[in-house]
PDB file of C-alpha atoms in Angstrom:
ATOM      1  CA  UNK A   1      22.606  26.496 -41.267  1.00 60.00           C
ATOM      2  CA  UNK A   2      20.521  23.191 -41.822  1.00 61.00           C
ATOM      3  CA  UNK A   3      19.139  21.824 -39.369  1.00 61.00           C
ATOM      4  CA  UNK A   4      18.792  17.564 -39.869  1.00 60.00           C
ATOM      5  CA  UNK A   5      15.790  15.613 -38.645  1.00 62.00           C
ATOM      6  CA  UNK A   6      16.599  12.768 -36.965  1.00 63.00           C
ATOM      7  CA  UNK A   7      14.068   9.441 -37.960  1.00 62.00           C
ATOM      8  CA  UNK A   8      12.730   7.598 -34.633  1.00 63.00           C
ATOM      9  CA  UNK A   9      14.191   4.553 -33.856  1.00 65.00           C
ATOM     10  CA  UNK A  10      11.096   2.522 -33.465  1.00 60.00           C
ATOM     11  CA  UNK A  11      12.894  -0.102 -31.949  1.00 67.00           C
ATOM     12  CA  UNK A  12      13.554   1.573 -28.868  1.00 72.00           C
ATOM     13  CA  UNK A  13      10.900   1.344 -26.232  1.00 71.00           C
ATOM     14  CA  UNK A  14      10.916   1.213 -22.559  1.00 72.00           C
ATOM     15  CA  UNK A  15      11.222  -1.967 -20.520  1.00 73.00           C
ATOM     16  CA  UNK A  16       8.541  -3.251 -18.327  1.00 70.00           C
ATOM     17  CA  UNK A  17       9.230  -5.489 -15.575  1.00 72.00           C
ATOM     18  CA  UNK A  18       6.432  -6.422 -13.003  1.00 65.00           C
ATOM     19  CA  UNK A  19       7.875  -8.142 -10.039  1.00 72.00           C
ATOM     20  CA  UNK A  20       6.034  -9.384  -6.965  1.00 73.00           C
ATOM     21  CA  UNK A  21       8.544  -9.351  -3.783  1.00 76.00           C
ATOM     22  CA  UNK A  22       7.865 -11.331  -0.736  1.00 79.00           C
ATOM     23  CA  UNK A  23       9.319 -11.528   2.578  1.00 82.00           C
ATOM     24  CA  UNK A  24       6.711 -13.527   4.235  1.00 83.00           C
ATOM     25  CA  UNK A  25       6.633 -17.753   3.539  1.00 86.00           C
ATOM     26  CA  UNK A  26       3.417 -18.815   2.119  1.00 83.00           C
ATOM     27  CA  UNK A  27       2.753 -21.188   5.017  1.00 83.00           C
ATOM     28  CA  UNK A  28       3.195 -17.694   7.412  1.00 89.00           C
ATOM     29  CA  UNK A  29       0.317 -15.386   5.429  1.00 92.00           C
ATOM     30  CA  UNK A  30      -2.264 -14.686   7.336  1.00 91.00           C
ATOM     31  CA  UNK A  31      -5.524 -16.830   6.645  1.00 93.00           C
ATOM     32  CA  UNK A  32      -8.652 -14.874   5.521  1.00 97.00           C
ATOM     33  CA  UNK A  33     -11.672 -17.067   6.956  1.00 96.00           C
ATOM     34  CA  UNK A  34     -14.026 -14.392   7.686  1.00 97.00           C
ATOM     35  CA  UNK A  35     -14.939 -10.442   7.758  1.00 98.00           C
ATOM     36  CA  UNK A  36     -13.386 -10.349  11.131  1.00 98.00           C
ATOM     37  CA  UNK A  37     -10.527 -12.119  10.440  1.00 97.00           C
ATOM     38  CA  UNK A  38      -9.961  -9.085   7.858  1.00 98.00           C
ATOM     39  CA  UNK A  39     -11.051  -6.606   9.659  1.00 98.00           C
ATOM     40  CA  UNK A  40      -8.843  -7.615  12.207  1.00 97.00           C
ATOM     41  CA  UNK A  41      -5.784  -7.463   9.543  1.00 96.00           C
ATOM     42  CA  UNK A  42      -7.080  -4.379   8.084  1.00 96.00           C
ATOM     43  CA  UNK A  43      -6.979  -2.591  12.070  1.00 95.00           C
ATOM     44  CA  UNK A  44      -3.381  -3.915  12.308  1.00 94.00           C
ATOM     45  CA  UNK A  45      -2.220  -2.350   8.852  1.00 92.00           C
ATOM     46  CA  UNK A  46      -4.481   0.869   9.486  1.00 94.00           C
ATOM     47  CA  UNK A  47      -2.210   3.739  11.179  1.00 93.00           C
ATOM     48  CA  UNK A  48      -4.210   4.819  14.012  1.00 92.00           C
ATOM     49  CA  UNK A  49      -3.481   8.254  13.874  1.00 92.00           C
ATOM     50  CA  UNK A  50      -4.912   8.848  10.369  1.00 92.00           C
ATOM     51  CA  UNK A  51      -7.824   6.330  10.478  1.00 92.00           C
ATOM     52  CA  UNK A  52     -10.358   8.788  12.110  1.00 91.00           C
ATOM     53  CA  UNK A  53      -8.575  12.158   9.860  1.00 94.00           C
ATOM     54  CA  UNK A  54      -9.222  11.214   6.457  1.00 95.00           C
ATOM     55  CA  UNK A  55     -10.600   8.539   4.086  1.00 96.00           C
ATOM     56  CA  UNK A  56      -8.022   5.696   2.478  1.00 97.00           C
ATOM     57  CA  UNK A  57      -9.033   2.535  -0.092  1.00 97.00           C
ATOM     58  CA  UNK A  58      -6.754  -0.707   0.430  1.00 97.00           C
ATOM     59  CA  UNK A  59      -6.757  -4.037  -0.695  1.00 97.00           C
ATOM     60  CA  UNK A  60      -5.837  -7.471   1.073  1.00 97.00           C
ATOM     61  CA  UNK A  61      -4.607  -9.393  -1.892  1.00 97.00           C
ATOM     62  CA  UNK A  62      -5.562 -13.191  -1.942  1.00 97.00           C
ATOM     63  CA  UNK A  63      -4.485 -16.330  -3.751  1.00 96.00           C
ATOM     64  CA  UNK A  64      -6.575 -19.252  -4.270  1.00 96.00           C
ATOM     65  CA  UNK A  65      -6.589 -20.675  -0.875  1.00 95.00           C
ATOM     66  CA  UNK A  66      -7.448 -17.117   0.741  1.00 96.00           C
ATOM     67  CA  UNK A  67      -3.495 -16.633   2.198  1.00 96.00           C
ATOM     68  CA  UNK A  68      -2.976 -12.832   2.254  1.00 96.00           C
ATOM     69  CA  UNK A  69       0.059 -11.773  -0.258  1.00 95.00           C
ATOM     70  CA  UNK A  70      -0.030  -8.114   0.438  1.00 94.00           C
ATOM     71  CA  UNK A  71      -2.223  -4.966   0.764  1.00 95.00           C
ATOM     72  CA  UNK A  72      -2.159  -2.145  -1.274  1.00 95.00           C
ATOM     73  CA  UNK A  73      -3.131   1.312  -0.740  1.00 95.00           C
ATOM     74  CA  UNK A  74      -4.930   2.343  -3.660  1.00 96.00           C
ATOM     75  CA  UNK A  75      -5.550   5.752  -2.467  1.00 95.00           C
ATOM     76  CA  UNK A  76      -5.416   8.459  -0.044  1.00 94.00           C
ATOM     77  CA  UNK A  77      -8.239  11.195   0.159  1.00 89.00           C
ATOM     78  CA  UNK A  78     -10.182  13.832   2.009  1.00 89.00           C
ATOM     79  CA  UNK A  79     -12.611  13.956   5.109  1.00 88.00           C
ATOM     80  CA  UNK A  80     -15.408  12.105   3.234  1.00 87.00           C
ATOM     81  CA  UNK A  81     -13.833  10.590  -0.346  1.00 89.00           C
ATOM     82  CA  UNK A  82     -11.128   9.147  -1.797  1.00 93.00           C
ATOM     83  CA  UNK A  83     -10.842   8.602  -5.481  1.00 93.00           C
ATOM     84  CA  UNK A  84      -9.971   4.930  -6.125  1.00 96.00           C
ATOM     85  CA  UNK A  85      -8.666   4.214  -9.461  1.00 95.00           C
ATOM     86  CA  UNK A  86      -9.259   0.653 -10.923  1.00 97.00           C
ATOM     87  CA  UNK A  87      -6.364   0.713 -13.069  1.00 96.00           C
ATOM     88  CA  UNK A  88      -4.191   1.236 -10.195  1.00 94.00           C
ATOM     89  CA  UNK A  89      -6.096  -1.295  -8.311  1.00 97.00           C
ATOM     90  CA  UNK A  90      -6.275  -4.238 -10.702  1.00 97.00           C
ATOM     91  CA  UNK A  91      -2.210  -3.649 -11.502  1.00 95.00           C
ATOM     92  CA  UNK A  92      -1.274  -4.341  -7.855  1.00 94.00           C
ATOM     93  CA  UNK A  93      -3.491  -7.269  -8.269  1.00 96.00           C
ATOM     94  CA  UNK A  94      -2.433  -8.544 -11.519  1.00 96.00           C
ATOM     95  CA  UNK A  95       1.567  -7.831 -10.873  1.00 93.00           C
ATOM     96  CA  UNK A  96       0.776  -9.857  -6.777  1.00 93.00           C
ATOM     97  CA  UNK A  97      -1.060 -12.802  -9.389  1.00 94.00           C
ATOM     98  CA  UNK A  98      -4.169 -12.153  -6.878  1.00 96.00           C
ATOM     99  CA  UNK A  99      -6.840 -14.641  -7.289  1.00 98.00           C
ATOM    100  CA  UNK A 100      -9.656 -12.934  -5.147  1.00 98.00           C
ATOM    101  CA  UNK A 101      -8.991  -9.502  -3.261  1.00 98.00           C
ATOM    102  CA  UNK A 102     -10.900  -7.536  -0.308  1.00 98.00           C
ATOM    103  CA  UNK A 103     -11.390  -3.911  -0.526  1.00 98.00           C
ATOM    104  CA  UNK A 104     -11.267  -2.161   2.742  1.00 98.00           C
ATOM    105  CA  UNK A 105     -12.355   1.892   3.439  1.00 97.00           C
ATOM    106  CA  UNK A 106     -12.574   3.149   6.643  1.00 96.00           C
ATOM    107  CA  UNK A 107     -15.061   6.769   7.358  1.00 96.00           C
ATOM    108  CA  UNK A 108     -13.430   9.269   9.434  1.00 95.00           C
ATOM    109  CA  UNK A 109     -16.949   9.642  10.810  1.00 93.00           C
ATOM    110  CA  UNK A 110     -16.636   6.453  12.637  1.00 93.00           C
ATOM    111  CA  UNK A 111     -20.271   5.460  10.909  1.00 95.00           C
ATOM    112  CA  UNK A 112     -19.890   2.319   8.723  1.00 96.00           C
ATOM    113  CA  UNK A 113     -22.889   2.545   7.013  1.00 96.00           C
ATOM    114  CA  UNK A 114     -22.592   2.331   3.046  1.00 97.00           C
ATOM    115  CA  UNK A 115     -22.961   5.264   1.107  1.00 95.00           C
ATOM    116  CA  UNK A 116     -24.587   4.995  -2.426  1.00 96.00           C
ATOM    117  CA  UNK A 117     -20.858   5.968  -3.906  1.00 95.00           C
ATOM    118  CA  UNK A 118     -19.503   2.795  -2.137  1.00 97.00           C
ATOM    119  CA  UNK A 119     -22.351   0.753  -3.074  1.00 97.00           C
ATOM    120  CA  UNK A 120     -21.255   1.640  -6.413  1.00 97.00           C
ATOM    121  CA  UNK A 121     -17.840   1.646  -6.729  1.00 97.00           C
ATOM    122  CA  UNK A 122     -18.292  -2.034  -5.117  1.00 98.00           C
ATOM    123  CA  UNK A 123     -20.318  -2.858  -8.424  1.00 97.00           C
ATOM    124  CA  UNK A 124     -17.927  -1.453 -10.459  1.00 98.00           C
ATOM    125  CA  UNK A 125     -15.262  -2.937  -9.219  1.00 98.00           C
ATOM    126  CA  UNK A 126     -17.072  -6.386  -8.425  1.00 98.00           C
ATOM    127  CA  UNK A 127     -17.409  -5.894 -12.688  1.00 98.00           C
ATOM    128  CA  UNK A 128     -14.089  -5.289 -13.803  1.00 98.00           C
ATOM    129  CA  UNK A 129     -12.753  -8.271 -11.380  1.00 98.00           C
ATOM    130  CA  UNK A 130     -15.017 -11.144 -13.478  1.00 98.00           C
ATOM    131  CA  UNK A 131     -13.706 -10.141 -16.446  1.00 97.00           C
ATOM    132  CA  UNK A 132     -10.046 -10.731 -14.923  1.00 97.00           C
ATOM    133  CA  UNK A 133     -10.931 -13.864 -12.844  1.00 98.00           C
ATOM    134  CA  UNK A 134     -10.380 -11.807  -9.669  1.00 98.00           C
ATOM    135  CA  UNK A 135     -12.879 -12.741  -7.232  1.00 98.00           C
ATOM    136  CA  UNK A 136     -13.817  -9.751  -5.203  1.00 98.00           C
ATOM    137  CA  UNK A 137     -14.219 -11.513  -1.763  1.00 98.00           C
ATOM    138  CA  UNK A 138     -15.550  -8.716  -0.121  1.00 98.00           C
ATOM    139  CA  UNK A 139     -15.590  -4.796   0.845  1.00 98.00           C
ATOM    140  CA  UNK A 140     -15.422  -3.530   4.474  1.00 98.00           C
ATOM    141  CA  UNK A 141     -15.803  -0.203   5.572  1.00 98.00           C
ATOM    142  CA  UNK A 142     -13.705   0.151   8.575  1.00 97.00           C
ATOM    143  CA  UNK A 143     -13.612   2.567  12.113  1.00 95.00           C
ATOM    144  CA  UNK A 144     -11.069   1.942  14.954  1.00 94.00           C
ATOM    145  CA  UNK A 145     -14.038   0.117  16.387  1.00 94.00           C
ATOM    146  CA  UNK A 146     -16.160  -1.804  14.005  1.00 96.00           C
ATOM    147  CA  UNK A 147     -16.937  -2.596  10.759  1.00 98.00           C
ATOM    148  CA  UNK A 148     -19.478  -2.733   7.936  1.00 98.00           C
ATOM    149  CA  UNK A 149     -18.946  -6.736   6.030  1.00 98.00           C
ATOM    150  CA  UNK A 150     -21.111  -6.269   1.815  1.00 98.00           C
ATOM    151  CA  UNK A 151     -20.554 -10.028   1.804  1.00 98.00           C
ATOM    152  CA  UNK A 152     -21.982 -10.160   5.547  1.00 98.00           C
ATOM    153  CA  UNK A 153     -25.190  -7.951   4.517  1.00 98.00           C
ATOM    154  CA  UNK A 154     -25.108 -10.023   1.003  1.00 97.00           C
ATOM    155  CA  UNK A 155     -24.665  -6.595  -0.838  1.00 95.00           C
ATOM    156  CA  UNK A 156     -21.666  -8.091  -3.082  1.00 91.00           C
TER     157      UNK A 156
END
């Protein structure tokens, strides 16, 4: 019994499609003016039964005249971390055509104080965003009843 290799066909390769589907009219986005103004946004898209149980990373995606086209969870996580992936992060960006983006964490502790792990994932982040000509607006950590602004404390 022989048994015949078959060649690849290195033609064949999957399709990739990025779409960007909205439901909301540009002149109806919200408009991001300030770190309340997000974390007001951010409160409304938070669920309120999971914002004090465990840690999540979201974006507000922005175009160039700071109208909100979505927000993205980039990850869910544990009591005191979630892993945020900036592939994952940059894609949603990228596929919305983002100009600028705010990155939004809330602490389950309810203490909005920056940890040296968000100062740096802020960095990193802030980083990988120039080279893309995404502006990374800001980065608030979030409770149910306040928040922590880098771009109020001038720590972007």
């Amino acid at each position: 019994m022989k048994t015949k290799k078959e060649k690849p066909d290195w033609k064949i390769a999957s399709e990739i499609e990025l779409i960007y589907k909205t439901k909301v009219k540009a002149s109806e986005r919200p408009y991001i003016t300030s770190s309340e103004a997000a974390y007001e946004l951010a409160v409304k898209n938070w669920n309120p039964d999971t914002i004090e149980f465990f840690e999540q990373f979201k974006i507000l995606l922005l175009n160039q005249s700071n109208r909100v086209l979505g927000v993205y969870e980039v990850s869910s996580g544990g009591i005191s971390q979630t892993f945020v992936d900036l592939r994952l992060l940059f894609s949603a960006a990228l596929k919305a055509n983002a100009s600028g983006l705010i990155m939004i964490h809330n602490h389950p502790s309810g203490k909005t104080i920056p940890s040296r792990n968000d100062t740096l994932i802020t960095r990193k982040i802030k980083e990988a965003g120039a080279m893309l000509n995404i502006d990374v607006v800001d980065h608030l950590i979030i409770s149910p009843e306040n928040y922590y602004s880098f771009a109020d404390h001038d720590k972007l």
